[in-house]
């Protein structure tokens, strides 16, 4: 089997702040079905250490960016793991990236440089006789692996970096060159220099043998100033190395027929009980219009300010809104205030089981993101027959078939897309939603289409396996 080491800062179900964890948690099992053995290297956060079973020390580091550390091999939640036991870096409560004050941990550059360092070490020297043929890093937290790997002698190992969100560049001050163990000679445009500073993501983008991102449309968008976040020139420079491979979802964890968190159902007709249960849980009355749901980080990227702006139109059309999320304090407060309306329910925070009940019970899921590399919630919505209303960008464009006149005439529509990403366009999409919802035959057809739409990892896993094969056995 092909041997691949995945290097990531989070992995579901052990530690999760967003879609990155869902992908890194699901990919090993998906790849096993196409002949790839993937081990996952992750930091030893408290939740990871608590879940680790059959742990065995495989290497000791006397000084891993400020203190001793031990590399452990074991299992956790069905995953084949390598875990960095370094309490001085990872033995902290709460979010992997943020302190109790909601700000980035000040030593985040060193914390994730350590992750890259250990990934490069395992790639170069192996662990208990297992050595990867491909080192596959995810986002900026694994970006320095391409800087460290050649220095450790791993020149025969191929490297892949996946961009889940280019907005996060892992940038820091050049005064950290020494603490990050970087070669000063590489502080230039072809290395890790980025607008006068150090960028871990730039290092990986310039150094990896292959680049992937999480949808074909996002791969195209990254070449543009609008979406490239200052790195569009780098992306155009590396265009030949870039492939867009659409994410999938875990179809066992997200299966409406067997989901233990919900009133289960196997077809659109069965959603009525899930909707009634959700309305009862949230204290929402019965309504004539669609129950729209949101499961999201509350940030400018996600376009939730547009939802607030268009909420009166949704209410006037007889609709309802239920929201689960957290993030920007201003948005949190605005949604709390919106919940004064009896047809709006808001929960600030994150609850995995409740997110399942929300998506199962909703009629539509709103994803009005200004940019969205792939997006998973719209795919969860498809799986549960909850019609996505999405901005025409990134993976949202690649996963939803618009209820255009042609899509409806052919009977293939699975959701509603809108552009540009403005309140006016979203309001129009919500009015289309209300009209479609009132046409019960068309609505049930769309729900059936959505539930039948492929959202799993099968095709994408084969694309990754093919990429690894091309890297290790070039023609």
C-alpha positions as a Markdown table, in Angstrom:
| # | Residue | x | y | z |
|---|---|---|---|---|
| 1 | Unk | 0.0 | 0.0 | 0.0 |
| 2 | Unk | 1.0 | 3.6 | -0.6 |
| 3 | Unk | 2.2 | 5.2 | 2.7 |
| 4 | Unk | 1.2 | 8.7 | 3.5 |
| 5 | Unk | 1.7 | 10.9 | 6.6 |
| 6 | Unk | -1.0 | 13.5 | 7.1 |
| 7 | Unk | 0.1 | 16.5 | 9.2 |
| 8 | Unk | -2.7 | 18.6 | 10.6 |
| 9 | Unk | -3.5 | 20.9 | 13.5 |
| 10 | Unk | -6.9 | 19.3 | 14.2 |
| 11 | Unk | -8.7 | 16.1 | 13.4 |
| 12 | Unk | -12.3 | 15.0 | 14.0 |
| 13 | Unk | -13.7 | 13.7 | 16.2 |
| 14 | Unk | -10.8 | 14.3 | 18.6 |
| 15 | Unk | -10.3 | 18.1 | 18.2 |
| 16 | Unk | -12.4 | 20.3 | 15.8 |
| 17 | Unk | -12.9 | 24.0 | 15.2 |
| 18 | Unk | -14.1 | 23.7 | 11.6 |
| 19 | Unk | -14.2 | 21.8 | 8.3 |
| 20 | Unk | -10.4 | 21.1 | 8.3 |
| 21 | Unk | -10.9 | 18.6 | 11.2 |
| 22 | Unk | -13.8 | 16.9 | 9.3 |
| 23 | Unk | -11.6 | 16.4 | 6.3 |
| 24 | Unk | -8.5 | 15.1 | 8.1 |
| 25 | Unk | -10.6 | 12.8 | 10.2 |
| 26 | Unk | -12.5 | 11.3 | 7.3 |
| 27 | Unk | -9.7 | 11.0 | 4.7 |
| 28 | Unk | -7.7 | 8.1 | 6.2 |
| 29 | Unk | -10.7 | 5.7 | 6.1 |
| 30 | Unk | -11.6 | 6.9 | 2.6 |
| 31 | Unk | -8.1 | 6.4 | 1.3 |
| 32 | Unk | -7.8 | 2.9 | 2.9 |
| 33 | Unk | -10.4 | 1.8 | 0.3 |
| 34 | Unk | -8.1 | 2.8 | -2.6 |
| 35 | Unk | -4.9 | 1.3 | -1.4 |
| 36 | Unk | -3.4 | 4.1 | 0.7 |
| 37 | Unk | -2.3 | 3.7 | 4.4 |
| 38 | Unk | -2.5 | 7.1 | 6.0 |
| 39 | Unk | -1.1 | 7.9 | 9.4 |
| 40 | Unk | -2.1 | 11.3 | 11.0 |
| 41 | Unk | 0.4 | 13.4 | 12.9 |
| 42 | Unk | -1.4 | 15.8 | 15.4 |
| 43 | Unk | -0.5 | 17.9 | 18.4 |
| 44 | Unk | -1.0 | 16.3 | 21.8 |
| 45 | Unk | -3.8 | 18.6 | 23.0 |
| 46 | Unk | -5.5 | 17.4 | 26.2 |
| 47 | Unk | -8.5 | 16.0 | 24.2 |
| 48 | Unk | -6.1 | 14.1 | 21.9 |
| 49 | Unk | -4.0 | 12.7 | 24.8 |
| 50 | Unk | -7.2 | 11.6 | 26.6 |
| 51 | Unk | -8.4 | 9.7 | 23.6 |
| 52 | Unk | -5.1 | 8.1 | 22.7 |
| 53 | Unk | -5.0 | 4.3 | 23.2 |
| 54 | Unk | -2.2 | 1.7 | 22.9 |
| 55 | Unk | 0.3 | 4.6 | 23.1 |
| 56 | Unk | 3.9 | 3.8 | 22.5 |
| 57 | Unk | 6.8 | 6.2 | 22.6 |
| 58 | Unk | 8.7 | 6.1 | 19.3 |
| 59 | Unk | 11.1 | 9.1 | 19.6 |
| 60 | Unk | 12.2 | 11.7 | 22.1 |
| 61 | Unk | 13.1 | 15.3 | 21.4 |
| 62 | Unk | 15.3 | 17.0 | 23.9 |
| 63 | Unk | 14.3 | 20.5 | 22.8 |
| 64 | Unk | 11.2 | 20.8 | 20.6 |
| 65 | Unk | 10.8 | 24.6 | 20.3 |
| 66 | Unk | 11.3 | 25.3 | 24.0 |
| 67 | Unk | 11.0 | 22.1 | 25.9 |
| 68 | Unk | 11.3 | 18.3 | 25.7 |
| 69 | Unk | 8.7 | 16.2 | 23.8 |
| 70 | Unk | 7.9 | 12.6 | 23.0 |
| 71 | Unk | 6.4 | 11.3 | 19.8 |
| 72 | Unk | 3.7 | 8.7 | 20.6 |
| 73 | Unk | 2.2 | 6.1 | 18.3 |
| 74 | Unk | -1.3 | 4.8 | 19.0 |
| 75 | Unk | -4.9 | 4.7 | 18.1 |
| 76 | Unk | -7.8 | 7.1 | 18.8 |
| 77 | Unk | -11.4 | 7.1 | 17.5 |
| 78 | Unk | -10.4 | 4.5 | 14.9 |
| 79 | Unk | -7.5 | 6.6 | 13.6 |
| 80 | Unk | -3.9 | 5.6 | 13.2 |
| 81 | Unk | -2.1 | 8.4 | 15.0 |
| 82 | Unk | 1.3 | 9.9 | 15.7 |
| 83 | Unk | 0.9 | 12.4 | 18.6 |
| 84 | Unk | 3.4 | 15.0 | 19.8 |
| 85 | Unk | 3.3 | 14.9 | 23.6 |
| 86 | Unk | 4.7 | 18.4 | 24.3 |
| 87 | Unk | 2.9 | 19.9 | 27.3 |
| 88 | Unk | 4.8 | 23.2 | 26.9 |
| 89 | Unk | 3.3 | 23.7 | 23.5 |
| 90 | Unk | 0.0 | 21.9 | 23.5 |
| 91 | Unk | -1.0 | 21.2 | 27.1 |
| 92 | Unk | -3.5 | 24.0 | 27.2 |
| 93 | Unk | -7.3 | 24.1 | 27.7 |
| 94 | Unk | -9.9 | 25.0 | 25.1 |
| 95 | Unk | -9.3 | 26.0 | 21.5 |
| 96 | Unk | -6.1 | 24.8 | 19.8 |
| 97 | Unk | -5.3 | 28.3 | 18.5 |
| 98 | Unk | -6.8 | 30.8 | 21.0 |
| 99 | Unk | -6.2 | 31.6 | 24.6 |
| 100 | Unk | -8.9 | 32.3 | 27.3 |
| 101 | Unk | -8.9 | 35.9 | 26.1 |
| 102 | Unk | -10.0 | 34.9 | 22.6 |
| 103 | Unk | -6.7 | 35.9 | 21.1 |
| 104 | Unk | -4.1 | 33.8 | 19.3 |
| 105 | Unk | -1.6 | 32.1 | 21.6 |
| 106 | Unk | 1.4 | 34.3 | 21.2 |
| 107 | Unk | 3.7 | 31.3 | 20.5 |
| 108 | Unk | 1.5 | 29.9 | 17.8 |
| 109 | Unk | 4.3 | 30.3 | 15.2 |
| 110 | Unk | 6.5 | 28.0 | 17.3 |
| 111 | Unk | 3.7 | 25.6 | 18.3 |
| 112 | Unk | 3.0 | 24.8 | 14.7 |
| 113 | Unk | 6.5 | 25.0 | 13.5 |
| 114 | Unk | 7.1 | 22.1 | 15.9 |
| 115 | Unk | 4.3 | 20.2 | 14.1 |
| 116 | Unk | 6.0 | 20.7 | 10.8 |
| 117 | Unk | 9.4 | 19.8 | 12.3 |
| 118 | Unk | 8.2 | 16.5 | 13.7 |
| 119 | Unk | 6.4 | 15.8 | 10.4 |
| 120 | Unk | 9.6 | 16.3 | 8.5 |
| 121 | Unk | 11.5 | 14.2 | 11.0 |
| 122 | Unk | 9.1 | 11.2 | 10.6 |
| 123 | Unk | 9.2 | 11.6 | 6.8 |
| 124 | Unk | 13.0 | 11.6 | 6.8 |
| 125 | Unk | 13.7 | 8.9 | 9.5 |
| 126 | Unk | 10.4 | 7.0 | 9.9 |
| 127 | Unk | 8.7 | 5.8 | 13.0 |
| 128 | Unk | 9.0 | 2.1 | 14.2 |
| 129 | Unk | 10.0 | 1.1 | 10.7 |
| 130 | Unk | 7.1 | 2.9 | 9.0 |
| 131 | Unk | 8.2 | 5.7 | 6.7 |
| 132 | Unk | 5.9 | 7.6 | 4.4 |
| 133 | Unk | 6.4 | 8.0 | 0.7 |
| 134 | Unk | 4.3 | 11.2 | 0.7 |
| 135 | Unk | 4.2 | 13.9 | 3.3 |
| 136 | Unk | 0.8 | 15.6 | 3.1 |
| 137 | Unk | 0.3 | 18.8 | 5.1 |
| 138 | Unk | -2.8 | 20.8 | 5.7 |
| 139 | Unk | -2.9 | 24.6 | 5.8 |
| 140 | Unk | -0.3 | 27.0 | 7.2 |
| 141 | Unk | 0.2 | 24.9 | 10.4 |
| 142 | Unk | 2.1 | 22.4 | 8.3 |
| 143 | Unk | 3.7 | 24.9 | 5.9 |
| 144 | Unk | 7.2 | 24.8 | 7.2 |
| 145 | Unk | 7.6 | 21.0 | 6.6 |
| 146 | Unk | 9.0 | 21.8 | 3.1 |
| 147 | Unk | 11.7 | 24.0 | 4.7 |
| 148 | Unk | 12.7 | 21.4 | 7.3 |
| 149 | Unk | 12.5 | 18.2 | 5.2 |
| 150 | Unk | 15.5 | 18.7 | 3.0 |
| 151 | Unk | 17.7 | 19.6 | 6.0 |
| 152 | Unk | 16.7 | 16.3 | 7.6 |
| 153 | Unk | 17.7 | 14.2 | 4.6 |
| 154 | Unk | 14.2 | 13.4 | 3.4 |
| 155 | Unk | 14.8 | 14.3 | -0.2 |
| 156 | Unk | 13.2 | 11.2 | -1.6 |
| 157 | Unk | 9.8 | 11.9 | 0.1 |
| 158 | Unk | 7.3 | 13.7 | -2.0 |
| 159 | Unk | 5.3 | 16.6 | -0.5 |
| 160 | Unk | 1.7 | 17.8 | -0.8 |
| 161 | Unk | 0.1 | 20.9 | 0.8 |
| 162 | Unk | -3.6 | 21.3 | 0.8 |
| 163 | Unk | -5.1 | 24.8 | 1.1 |
| 164 | Unk | -8.3 | 24.7 | 3.1 |
| 165 | Unk | -8.5 | 28.5 | 3.5 |
| 166 | Unk | -5.8 | 30.8 | 2.0 |
| 167 | Unk | -7.0 | 33.6 | 4.2 |
| 168 | Unk | -4.9 | 32.2 | 7.1 |
| 169 | Unk | -1.3 | 32.6 | 6.1 |
| 170 | Unk | 0.6 | 31.8 | 9.4 |
| 171 | Unk | 2.4 | 35.1 | 9.1 |
| 172 | Unk | 4.8 | 36.5 | 11.8 |
| 173 | Unk | 7.7 | 38.9 | 12.3 |
| 174 | Unk | 11.1 | 38.2 | 10.7 |
| 175 | Unk | 12.6 | 38.5 | 14.1 |
| 176 | Unk | 11.4 | 35.0 | 14.7 |
| 177 | Unk | 13.8 | 33.5 | 12.1 |
| 178 | Unk | 16.0 | 31.9 | 14.8 |
| 179 | Unk | 13.2 | 30.7 | 17.1 |
| 180 | Unk | 11.5 | 29.0 | 14.1 |
| 181 | Unk | 14.7 | 27.3 | 13.0 |
| 182 | Unk | 14.5 | 28.7 | 9.5 |
| 183 | Unk | 17.4 | 29.1 | 7.1 |
| 184 | Unk | 17.9 | 32.9 | 6.7 |
| 185 | Unk | 19.0 | 32.4 | 3.1 |
| 186 | Unk | 15.5 | 31.3 | 2.3 |
| 187 | Unk | 14.0 | 34.6 | 3.4 |
| 188 | Unk | 13.3 | 35.8 | -0.1 |
| 189 | Unk | 10.5 | 35.8 | -2.6 |
| 190 | Unk | 11.1 | 32.2 | -3.7 |
| 191 | Unk | 11.0 | 31.0 | -0.1 |
| 192 | Unk | 8.9 | 32.0 | 2.9 |
| 193 | Unk | 9.2 | 35.8 | 2.8 |
| 194 | Unk | 5.7 | 37.4 | 2.5 |
| 195 | Unk | 5.3 | 41.2 | 2.3 |
| 196 | Unk | 8.4 | 41.6 | 4.5 |
| 197 | Unk | 7.5 | 39.0 | 7.1 |
| 198 | Unk | 7.6 | 35.2 | 7.5 |
| 199 | Unk | 4.7 | 33.1 | 6.2 |
| 200 | Unk | 4.4 | 29.4 | 6.9 |
| 201 | Unk | 1.7 | 29.1 | 4.2 |
| 202 | Unk | 4.0 | 30.8 | 1.6 |
| 203 | Unk | 6.8 | 28.4 | 2.5 |
| 204 | Unk | 4.5 | 25.4 | 1.8 |
| 205 | Unk | 3.1 | 26.9 | -1.3 |
| 206 | Unk | 6.5 | 27.5 | -2.8 |
| 207 | Unk | 8.1 | 24.3 | -1.5 |
| 208 | Unk | 5.6 | 21.5 | -1.9 |
| 209 | Unk | 5.8 | 19.2 | -4.9 |
| 210 | Unk | 2.1 | 19.4 | -5.4 |
| 211 | Unk | -0.6 | 21.7 | -4.1 |
| 212 | Unk | -4.3 | 20.9 | -3.7 |
| 213 | Unk | -7.3 | 22.8 | -2.6 |
| 214 | Unk | -10.7 | 21.7 | -1.6 |
| 215 | Unk | -12.8 | 22.4 | -4.7 |
| 216 | Unk | -12.1 | 23.0 | -8.4 |
| 217 | Unk | -13.8 | 26.4 | -8.4 |
| 218 | Unk | -11.7 | 27.6 | -5.4 |
| 219 | Unk | -8.6 | 26.5 | -7.3 |
| 220 | Unk | -9.5 | 28.9 | -10.1 |
| 221 | Unk | -10.5 | 31.7 | -7.6 |
| 222 | Unk | -7.1 | 31.5 | -5.9 |
| 223 | Unk | -5.5 | 32.9 | -9.1 |
| 224 | Unk | -7.4 | 36.2 | -8.7 |
| 225 | Unk | -6.7 | 39.2 | -6.4 |
| 226 | Unk | -10.2 | 39.1 | -5.1 |
| 227 | Unk | -9.8 | 35.6 | -3.5 |
| 228 | Unk | -6.0 | 35.1 | -3.4 |
| 229 | Unk | -5.5 | 37.2 | -0.2 |
| 230 | Unk | -2.2 | 38.6 | -1.5 |
| 231 | Unk | -0.9 | 35.2 | -2.6 |
| 232 | Unk | -2.6 | 35.2 | -6.0 |
| 233 | Unk | 0.8 | 35.8 | -7.7 |
| 234 | Unk | 2.2 | 32.8 | -5.9 |
| 235 | Unk | -0.8 | 30.7 | -7.0 |
| 236 | Unk | -0.4 | 31.8 | -10.6 |
| 237 | Unk | 3.3 | 30.9 | -10.4 |
| 238 | Unk | 2.5 | 27.4 | -9.0 |
| 239 | Unk | -0.6 | 26.9 | -11.2 |
| 240 | Unk | 0.8 | 23.8 | -12.9 |
| 241 | Unk | 1.2 | 22.1 | -9.4 |
| 242 | Unk | -2.3 | 22.9 | -8.2 |
| 243 | Unk | -5.3 | 20.6 | -8.3 |
| 244 | Unk | -8.8 | 21.2 | -7.0 |
| 245 | Unk | -10.2 | 18.1 | -5.3 |
| 246 | Unk | -13.6 | 18.5 | -3.8 |
| 247 | Unk | -14.0 | 17.5 | -0.2 |
| 248 | Unk | -16.5 | 14.8 | 0.8 |
| 249 | Unk | -18.3 | 14.1 | 4.1 |
| 250 | Unk | -18.4 | 11.1 | 6.3 |
| 251 | Unk | -21.6 | 9.4 | 5.1 |
| 252 | Unk | -21.8 | 7.2 | 8.2 |
| 253 | Unk | -21.6 | 10.0 | 10.7 |
| 254 | Unk | -24.1 | 12.0 | 8.6 |
| 255 | Unk | -26.8 | 9.5 | 7.7 |
| 256 | Unk | -30.4 | 10.5 | 8.3 |
| 257 | Unk | -31.6 | 6.9 | 8.5 |
| 258 | Unk | -29.2 | 6.0 | 11.3 |
| 259 | Unk | -28.2 | 9.2 | 13.0 |
| 260 | Unk | -28.6 | 8.8 | 16.8 |
| 261 | Unk | -28.9 | 12.5 | 17.4 |
| 262 | Unk | -32.1 | 13.0 | 15.4 |
| 263 | Unk | -35.6 | 11.6 | 14.7 |
| 264 | Unk | -34.3 | 9.3 | 11.9 |
| 265 | Unk | -35.8 | 9.3 | 8.4 |
| 266 | Unk | -35.0 | 7.8 | 5.0 |
| 267 | Unk | -36.9 | 10.0 | 2.6 |
| 268 | Unk | -38.3 | 13.6 | 2.3 |
| 269 | Unk | -41.6 | 12.6 | 3.8 |
| 270 | Unk | -39.8 | 11.5 | 7.0 |
| 271 | Unk | -38.4 | 15.0 | 7.6 |
| 272 | Unk | -41.7 | 16.3 | 9.0 |
| 273 | Unk | -41.1 | 14.5 | 12.3 |
| 274 | Unk | -37.6 | 15.9 | 12.6 |
| 275 | Unk | -38.8 | 19.4 | 11.8 |
| 276 | Unk | -41.6 | 19.2 | 14.4 |
| 277 | Unk | -39.1 | 17.9 | 17.0 |
| 278 | Unk | -36.7 | 20.8 | 16.3 |
| 279 | Unk | -39.5 | 23.4 | 16.5 |
| 280 | Unk | -40.6 | 22.0 | 19.8 |
| 281 | Unk | -37.0 | 22.0 | 21.1 |
| 282 | Unk | -36.5 | 25.6 | 20.1 |
| 283 | Unk | -39.9 | 26.8 | 21.1 |
| 284 | Unk | -40.7 | 27.9 | 17.5 |
| 285 | Unk | -44.4 | 28.0 | 16.5 |
| 286 | Unk | -45.7 | 26.3 | 13.4 |
| 287 | Unk | -45.2 | 28.5 | 10.3 |
| 288 | Unk | -46.4 | 28.7 | 6.7 |
| 289 | Unk | -43.0 | 29.3 | 5.3 |
| 290 | Unk | -39.7 | 27.4 | 5.3 |
| 291 | Unk | -37.6 | 26.9 | 8.5 |
| 292 | Unk | -34.1 | 28.1 | 7.5 |
| 293 | Unk | -31.1 | 27.0 | 9.6 |
| 294 | Unk | -27.5 | 28.1 | 9.9 |
| 295 | Unk | -24.6 | 26.2 | 11.4 |
| 296 | Unk | -21.5 | 28.5 | 11.0 |
| 297 | Unk | -18.7 | 30.4 | 12.4 |
| 298 | Unk | -19.8 | 34.0 | 12.8 |
| 299 | Unk | -17.3 | 35.9 | 10.7 |
| 300 | Unk | -17.4 | 38.4 | 7.8 |
| 301 | Unk | -16.4 | 35.6 | 5.5 |
| 302 | Unk | -19.6 | 33.7 | 6.2 |
| 303 | Unk | -21.9 | 36.6 | 5.1 |
| 304 | Unk | -24.1 | 36.3 | 8.1 |
| 305 | Unk | -24.5 | 40.1 | 8.3 |
| 306 | Unk | -26.5 | 39.7 | 5.0 |
| 307 | Unk | -28.8 | 37.2 | 6.7 |
| 308 | Unk | -29.5 | 39.8 | 9.4 |
| 309 | Unk | -30.2 | 42.4 | 6.7 |
| 310 | Unk | -32.7 | 40.1 | 4.9 |
| 311 | Unk | -34.4 | 38.7 | 8.0 |
| 312 | Unk | -37.4 | 40.9 | 7.7 |
| 313 | Unk | -38.1 | 39.7 | 4.2 |
| 314 | Unk | -37.8 | 36.1 | 5.3 |
| 315 | Unk | -40.2 | 36.7 | 8.2 |
| 316 | Unk | -42.7 | 38.5 | 5.9 |
| 317 | Unk | -42.7 | 35.4 | 3.7 |
| 318 | Unk | -43.7 | 33.3 | 6.7 |
| 319 | Unk | -40.3 | 31.8 | 7.2 |
| 320 | Unk | -38.4 | 31.0 | 10.4 |
| 321 | Unk | -34.7 | 31.0 | 11.3 |
| 322 | Unk | -32.6 | 28.8 | 13.7 |
| 323 | Unk | -28.9 | 29.6 | 14.2 |
| 324 | Unk | -26.0 | 27.8 | 15.8 |
| 325 | Unk | -22.6 | 29.5 | 15.8 |
| 326 | Unk | -20.1 | 31.7 | 17.5 |
| 327 | Unk | -17.4 | 34.1 | 16.6 |
| 328 | Unk | -17.5 | 37.9 | 16.1 |
| 329 | Unk | -19.0 | 39.4 | 19.2 |
| 330 | Unk | -20.9 | 42.0 | 17.2 |
| 331 | Unk | -22.6 | 39.3 | 15.1 |
| 332 | Unk | -23.3 | 37.2 | 18.2 |
| 333 | Unk | -25.0 | 40.1 | 19.8 |
| 334 | Unk | -27.0 | 41.0 | 16.7 |
| 335 | Unk | -28.3 | 37.5 | 16.4 |
| 336 | Unk | -29.2 | 37.4 | 20.1 |
| 337 | Unk | -31.3 | 40.6 | 19.5 |
| 338 | Unk | -32.9 | 39.0 | 16.4 |
| 339 | Unk | -34.1 | 36.2 | 18.6 |
| 340 | Unk | -36.6 | 38.5 | 20.2 |
| 341 | Unk | -38.7 | 37.6 | 17.2 |
| 342 | Unk | -40.7 | 34.5 | 18.1 |
| 343 | Unk | -39.8 | 32.9 | 14.8 |
| 344 | Unk | -36.1 | 33.2 | 15.4 |
| 345 | Unk | -34.0 | 30.9 | 17.6 |
| 346 | Unk | -30.3 | 31.4 | 18.3 |
| 347 | Unk | -27.8 | 29.4 | 20.2 |
| 348 | Unk | -24.3 | 30.8 | 20.6 |
| 349 | Unk | -21.6 | 28.2 | 20.8 |
| 350 | Unk | -21.1 | 24.8 | 19.2 |
| 351 | Unk | -22.9 | 21.5 | 19.9 |
| 352 | Unk | -22.2 | 18.6 | 17.5 |
| 353 | Unk | -25.4 | 16.7 | 18.3 |
| 354 | Unk | -27.5 | 19.8 | 18.1 |
| 355 | Unk | -26.0 | 20.7 | 14.7 |
| 356 | Unk | -27.3 | 17.3 | 13.4 |
| 357 | Unk | -30.8 | 18.0 | 14.8 |
| 358 | Unk | -30.7 | 21.5 | 13.3 |
| 359 | Unk | -29.8 | 20.3 | 9.8 |
| 360 | Unk | -32.2 | 17.4 | 10.0 |
| 361 | Unk | -35.1 | 19.5 | 11.0 |
| 362 | Unk | -34.6 | 22.5 | 8.8 |
| 363 | Unk | -36.2 | 23.0 | 5.4 |
| 364 | Unk | -33.3 | 25.0 | 4.0 |
| 365 | Unk | -29.7 | 25.7 | 5.1 |
| 366 | Unk | -28.3 | 29.1 | 4.4 |
| 367 | Unk | -24.6 | 29.5 | 3.4 |
| 368 | Unk | -24.2 | 33.0 | 2.1 |
| 369 | Unk | -20.4 | 33.0 | 2.3 |
| 370 | Unk | -18.4 | 35.8 | 0.6 |
| 371 | Unk | -15.8 | 33.1 | -0.2 |
| 372 | Unk | -16.0 | 29.4 | 0.6 |
| 373 | Unk | -13.1 | 27.0 | -0.4 |
| 374 | Unk | -15.4 | 24.0 | -0.2 |
| 375 | Unk | -17.9 | 24.2 | 2.6 |
| 376 | Unk | -19.3 | 21.1 | 4.3 |
| 377 | Unk | -22.6 | 22.3 | 5.8 |
| 378 | Unk | -24.3 | 22.6 | 2.4 |
| 379 | Unk | -23.3 | 18.9 | 1.8 |
| 380 | Unk | -24.7 | 17.9 | 5.2 |
| 381 | Unk | -27.9 | 19.7 | 4.1 |
| 382 | Unk | -28.0 | 17.8 | 0.8 |
| 383 | Unk | -27.6 | 14.5 | 2.7 |
| 384 | Unk | -30.5 | 15.4 | 4.9 |
| 385 | Unk | -32.8 | 16.8 | 2.2 |
| 386 | Unk | -32.3 | 20.3 | 3.6 |
| 387 | Unk | -32.2 | 22.6 | 0.6 |
| 388 | Unk | -29.0 | 24.7 | 0.4 |
| 389 | Unk | -29.3 | 28.4 | -0.3 |
| 390 | Unk | -25.7 | 29.3 | -1.2 |
| 391 | Unk | -23.5 | 32.0 | -2.7 |
| 392 | Unk | -22.1 | 31.2 | -6.1 |
| 393 | Unk | -18.5 | 30.8 | -5.0 |
| 394 | Unk | -15.9 | 28.1 | -4.4 |
| 395 | Unk | -17.2 | 24.7 | -3.4 |
| 396 | Unk | -20.7 | 26.0 | -3.0 |
| 397 | Unk | -20.8 | 26.5 | -6.8 |
| 398 | Unk | -19.4 | 23.0 | -7.3 |
| 399 | Unk | -21.8 | 21.0 | -5.0 |
| 400 | Unk | -25.2 | 22.6 | -5.5 |
| 401 | Unk | -27.3 | 22.4 | -8.7 |
| 402 | Unk | -29.2 | 25.6 | -9.0 |
| 403 | Unk | -33.0 | 25.7 | -9.2 |
| 404 | Unk | -32.8 | 27.7 | -12.4 |
| 405 | Unk | -35.6 | 27.4 | -14.9 |
| 406 | Unk | -33.4 | 24.8 | -16.8 |
| 407 | Unk | -32.5 | 22.9 | -13.6 |
| 408 | Unk | -36.2 | 22.7 | -12.6 |
| 409 | Unk | -37.3 | 21.8 | -16.1 |
| 410 | Unk | -34.8 | 18.9 | -16.2 |
| 411 | Unk | -35.8 | 17.9 | -12.7 |
| 412 | Unk | -32.2 | 18.0 | -11.3 |
| 413 | Unk | -32.1 | 21.0 | -9.0 |
| 414 | Unk | -30.8 | 20.4 | -5.5 |
| 415 | Unk | -30.6 | 24.0 | -4.1 |
| 416 | Unk | -30.6 | 27.7 | -4.8 |
| 417 | Unk | -27.5 | 29.7 | -5.8 |
| 418 | Unk | -27.2 | 33.5 | -5.8 |
| 419 | Unk | -24.8 | 36.1 | -7.0 |
| 420 | Unk | -23.4 | 38.6 | -6.3 |
| 421 | Unk | -22.9 | 38.1 | -2.6 |
| 422 | Unk | -25.1 | 41.0 | -1.5 |
| 423 | Unk | -28.2 | 41.5 | 0.6 |
| 424 | Unk | -30.3 | 42.3 | -2.5 |
| 425 | Unk | -29.3 | 39.0 | -4.2 |
| 426 | Unk | -29.8 | 37.0 | -1.0 |
| 427 | Unk | -33.2 | 38.5 | -0.5 |
| 428 | Unk | -34.1 | 37.4 | -4.0 |
| 429 | Unk | -32.9 | 33.9 | -3.2 |
| 430 | Unk | -35.0 | 33.7 | -0.1 |
| 431 | Unk | -38.1 | 34.8 | -2.1 |
| 432 | Unk | -37.4 | 32.1 | -4.6 |
| 433 | Unk | -37.0 | 29.7 | -1.7 |
| 434 | Unk | -40.4 | 30.6 | -0.3 |
| 435 | Unk | -42.0 | 30.2 | -3.7 |
| 436 | Unk | -40.5 | 26.8 | -4.3 |
| 437 | Unk | -41.5 | 25.7 | -0.7 |
| 438 | Unk | -45.1 | 26.5 | -1.5 |
| 439 | Unk | -45.0 | 24.3 | -4.6 |
| 440 | Unk | -45.0 | 21.0 | -2.7 |
| 441 | Unk | -44.4 | 18.7 | -5.7 |
| 442 | Unk | -41.4 | 20.7 | -6.8 |
| 443 | Unk | -40.1 | 21.0 | -3.3 |
| 444 | Unk | -40.3 | 17.2 | -2.6 |
| 445 | Unk | -38.6 | 16.6 | -5.9 |
| 446 | Unk | -35.7 | 18.9 | -4.9 |
| 447 | Unk | -35.4 | 17.2 | -1.5 |
| 448 | Unk | -35.2 | 13.8 | -3.2 |
| 449 | Unk | -32.6 | 15.1 | -5.6 |
| 450 | Unk | -30.6 | 16.5 | -2.7 |
| 451 | Unk | -30.7 | 13.3 | -0.7 |
| 452 | Unk | -29.6 | 11.3 | -3.8 |
| 453 | Unk | -26.7 | 13.7 | -4.6 |
| 454 | Unk | -23.2 | 12.1 | -4.1 |
| 455 | Unk | -21.5 | 13.8 | -1.2 |
| 456 | Unk | -19.1 | 11.1 | 0.0 |
| 457 | Unk | -15.4 | 10.6 | -0.4 |
| 458 | Unk | -15.2 | 7.9 | -3.1 |
| 459 | Unk | -14.3 | 10.0 | -6.2 |
| 460 | Unk | -12.1 | 12.4 | -4.2 |
| 461 | Unk | -10.2 | 9.6 | -2.5 |
| 462 | Unk | -9.4 | 8.2 | -5.9 |
| 463 | Unk | -8.2 | 11.6 | -7.0 |
| 464 | Unk | -5.8 | 11.9 | -4.0 |
| 465 | Unk | -4.5 | 8.3 | -4.6 |
| 466 | Unk | -3.9 | 9.1 | -8.2 |
| 467 | Unk | -2.0 | 12.3 | -7.2 |
| 468 | Unk | 0.2 | 10.3 | -4.8 |
| 469 | Unk | 0.9 | 7.7 | -7.4 |
| 470 | Unk | 2.0 | 10.4 | -10.0 |
| 471 | Unk | 4.3 | 12.0 | -7.5 |
| 472 | Unk | 6.0 | 8.7 | -6.4 |
| 473 | Unk | 6.0 | 7.1 | -9.8 |
| 474 | Unk | 6.3 | 9.9 | -12.4 |
| 475 | Unk | 6.0 | 8.7 | -16.0 |
